């Protein structure tokens, strides 16, 4: 599945804003899961935002300075109900 990327862009007023890049309306989230077998708990999903460059690899997503993880994702990009549904499906 082709996913969209959230990127940091300069806004007309000189500030920064998050913006979707690409035509896909799918977004990749990362969710940590903790617990013991039979009693797992899904942590709040996050999205990785890149400030520039190409698509982040798995290693890049967790290496300092290459991207920023937003937990939870901003509700204007990923509605709260979608975040909660994804978290519930993982548990």
PDB file of C-alpha atoms in Angstrom:
ATOM      1  CA  UNK A   1       0.000   0.000   0.000  1.00  0.00           C
ATOM      2  CA  UNK A   2       1.341   3.394  -0.966  1.00  0.00           C
ATOM      3  CA  UNK A   3       1.187   5.758   2.019  1.00  0.00           C
ATOM      4  CA  UNK A   4       1.233   9.536   2.316  1.00  0.00           C
ATOM      5  CA  UNK A   5       3.977  11.330   4.216  1.00  0.00           C
ATOM      6  CA  UNK A   6       3.561  14.111   6.720  1.00  0.00           C
ATOM      7  CA  UNK A   7       6.236  16.744   6.188  1.00  0.00           C
ATOM      8  CA  UNK A   8       7.129  20.030   7.859  1.00  0.00           C
ATOM      9  CA  UNK A   9       6.622  22.959   5.483  1.00  0.00           C
ATOM     10  CA  UNK A  10       7.105  26.687   5.843  1.00  0.00           C
ATOM     11  CA  UNK A  11       3.801  28.510   6.038  1.00  0.00           C
ATOM     12  CA  UNK A  12       3.257  31.874   4.279  1.00  0.00           C
ATOM     13  CA  UNK A  13       3.589  33.701   7.604  1.00  0.00           C
ATOM     14  CA  UNK A  14       7.083  32.243   8.148  1.00  0.00           C
ATOM     15  CA  UNK A  15       6.000  29.595  10.652  1.00  0.00           C
ATOM     16  CA  UNK A  16       5.950  25.853  10.188  1.00  0.00           C
ATOM     17  CA  UNK A  17       3.011  23.619   9.389  1.00  0.00           C
ATOM     18  CA  UNK A  18       2.413  19.925   8.803  1.00  0.00           C
ATOM     19  CA  UNK A  19       1.266  18.962   5.362  1.00  0.00           C
ATOM     20  CA  UNK A  20       0.401  15.724   3.556  1.00  0.00           C
ATOM     21  CA  UNK A  21       2.707  14.863   0.688  1.00  0.00           C
ATOM     22  CA  UNK A  22       1.482  12.526  -2.036  1.00  0.00           C
ATOM     23  CA  UNK A  23      -1.925  11.525  -3.297  1.00  0.00           C
ATOM     24  CA  UNK A  24      -2.535   8.566  -0.975  1.00  0.00           C
ATOM     25  CA  UNK A  25      -4.882   9.028   1.955  1.00  0.00           C
ATOM     26  CA  UNK A  26      -3.267   6.120   3.846  1.00  0.00           C
ATOM     27  CA  UNK A  27      -0.833   6.976   6.621  1.00  0.00           C
ATOM     28  CA  UNK A  28       1.701   4.738   8.356  1.00  0.00           C
ATOM     29  CA  UNK A  29       1.572   4.680  12.155  1.00  0.00           C
ATOM     30  CA  UNK A  30       3.923   3.079  14.649  1.00  0.00           C
ATOM     31  CA  UNK A  31       2.452   1.423  17.732  1.00  0.00           C
ATOM     32  CA  UNK A  32       4.357  -0.054  20.652  1.00  0.00           C
ATOM     33  CA  UNK A  33       2.873  -3.093  22.395  1.00  0.00           C
ATOM     34  CA  UNK A  34       3.757  -4.080  25.965  1.00  0.00           C
ATOM     35  CA  UNK A  35       2.659  -6.826  28.329  1.00  0.00           C
ATOM     36  CA  UNK A  36       2.760 -10.563  28.711  1.00  0.00           C
ATOM     37  CA  UNK A  37       1.265 -13.199  26.463  1.00  0.00           C
ATOM     38  CA  UNK A  38      -2.513 -13.039  26.767  1.00  0.00           C
ATOM     39  CA  UNK A  39      -2.416  -9.579  28.338  1.00  0.00           C
ATOM     40  CA  UNK A  40      -1.024  -7.158  25.770  1.00  0.00           C
ATOM     41  CA  UNK A  41      -1.580  -3.405  25.796  1.00  0.00           C
ATOM     42  CA  UNK A  42      -1.157  -1.194  22.718  1.00  0.00           C
ATOM     43  CA  UNK A  43       0.472   2.182  23.340  1.00  0.00           C
ATOM     44  CA  UNK A  44      -0.733   5.342  21.630  1.00  0.00           C
ATOM     45  CA  UNK A  45       0.073   5.325  17.888  1.00  0.00           C
ATOM     46  CA  UNK A  46       2.506   7.878  16.461  1.00  0.00           C
ATOM     47  CA  UNK A  47       3.466   9.123  13.030  1.00  0.00           C
ATOM     48  CA  UNK A  48       6.983  10.023  11.945  1.00  0.00           C
ATOM     49  CA  UNK A  49       7.367  13.406  10.297  1.00  0.00           C
ATOM     50  CA  UNK A  50      10.383  14.152   8.148  1.00  0.00           C
ATOM     51  CA  UNK A  51      11.717  17.662   7.767  1.00  0.00           C
ATOM     52  CA  UNK A  52      13.260  17.119   4.333  1.00  0.00           C
ATOM     53  CA  UNK A  53      14.690  14.510   2.020  1.00  0.00           C
ATOM     54  CA  UNK A  54      13.353  11.199   0.829  1.00  0.00           C
ATOM     55  CA  UNK A  55      11.194   8.595   2.535  1.00  0.00           C
ATOM     56  CA  UNK A  56      12.535   7.546   5.943  1.00  0.00           C
ATOM     57  CA  UNK A  57      13.730   3.961   6.314  1.00  0.00           C
ATOM     58  CA  UNK A  58      12.865   1.924   9.389  1.00  0.00           C
ATOM     59  CA  UNK A  59      16.292   2.741  10.832  1.00  0.00           C
ATOM     60  CA  UNK A  60      15.868   6.460  10.090  1.00  0.00           C
ATOM     61  CA  UNK A  61      12.568   6.589  11.967  1.00  0.00           C
ATOM     62  CA  UNK A  62      14.259   5.705  15.243  1.00  0.00           C
ATOM     63  CA  UNK A  63      17.599   7.452  14.700  1.00  0.00           C
ATOM     64  CA  UNK A  64      17.905  10.862  16.307  1.00  0.00           C
ATOM     65  CA  UNK A  65      17.840  13.888  14.021  1.00  0.00           C
ATOM     66  CA  UNK A  66      16.191  12.297  10.984  1.00  0.00           C
ATOM     67  CA  UNK A  67      12.525  12.590  11.882  1.00  0.00           C
ATOM     68  CA  UNK A  68      10.156  13.567  14.657  1.00  0.00           C
ATOM     69  CA  UNK A  69       7.606  11.170  16.136  1.00  0.00           C
ATOM     70  CA  UNK A  70       4.268  12.804  16.951  1.00  0.00           C
ATOM     71  CA  UNK A  71       2.331  10.922  19.610  1.00  0.00           C
ATOM     72  CA  UNK A  72      -0.600  11.007  19.203  1.00  0.00           C
ATOM     73  CA  UNK A  73      -0.785  12.151  15.594  1.00  0.00           C
ATOM     74  CA  UNK A  74      -2.366  15.616  15.163  1.00  0.00           C
ATOM     75  CA  UNK A  75      -6.139  15.186  14.941  1.00  0.00           C
ATOM     76  CA  UNK A  76      -6.351  17.286  11.770  1.00  0.00           C
ATOM     77  CA  UNK A  77      -4.157  14.689  10.024  1.00  0.00           C
ATOM     78  CA  UNK A  78      -5.439  11.537  11.756  1.00  0.00           C
ATOM     79  CA  UNK A  79      -8.813  11.881  13.535  1.00  0.00           C
ATOM     80  CA  UNK A  80      -8.875  10.797  17.194  1.00  0.00           C
ATOM     81  CA  UNK A  81     -11.502   8.129  16.434  1.00  0.00           C
ATOM     82  CA  UNK A  82      -9.158   6.552  13.863  1.00  0.00           C
ATOM     83  CA  UNK A  83      -6.244   6.530  16.342  1.00  0.00           C
ATOM     84  CA  UNK A  84      -8.449   4.892  18.995  1.00  0.00           C
ATOM     85  CA  UNK A  85      -9.792   2.319  16.514  1.00  0.00           C
ATOM     86  CA  UNK A  86      -6.282   1.369  15.390  1.00  0.00           C
ATOM     87  CA  UNK A  87      -5.134   1.045  18.992  1.00  0.00           C
ATOM     88  CA  UNK A  88      -8.149  -1.122  19.842  1.00  0.00           C
ATOM     89  CA  UNK A  89      -7.558  -3.471  16.894  1.00  0.00           C
ATOM     90  CA  UNK A  90      -3.966  -4.072  17.953  1.00  0.00           C
ATOM     91  CA  UNK A  91      -4.840  -5.089  21.508  1.00  0.00           C
TER      92      UNK A  91
END
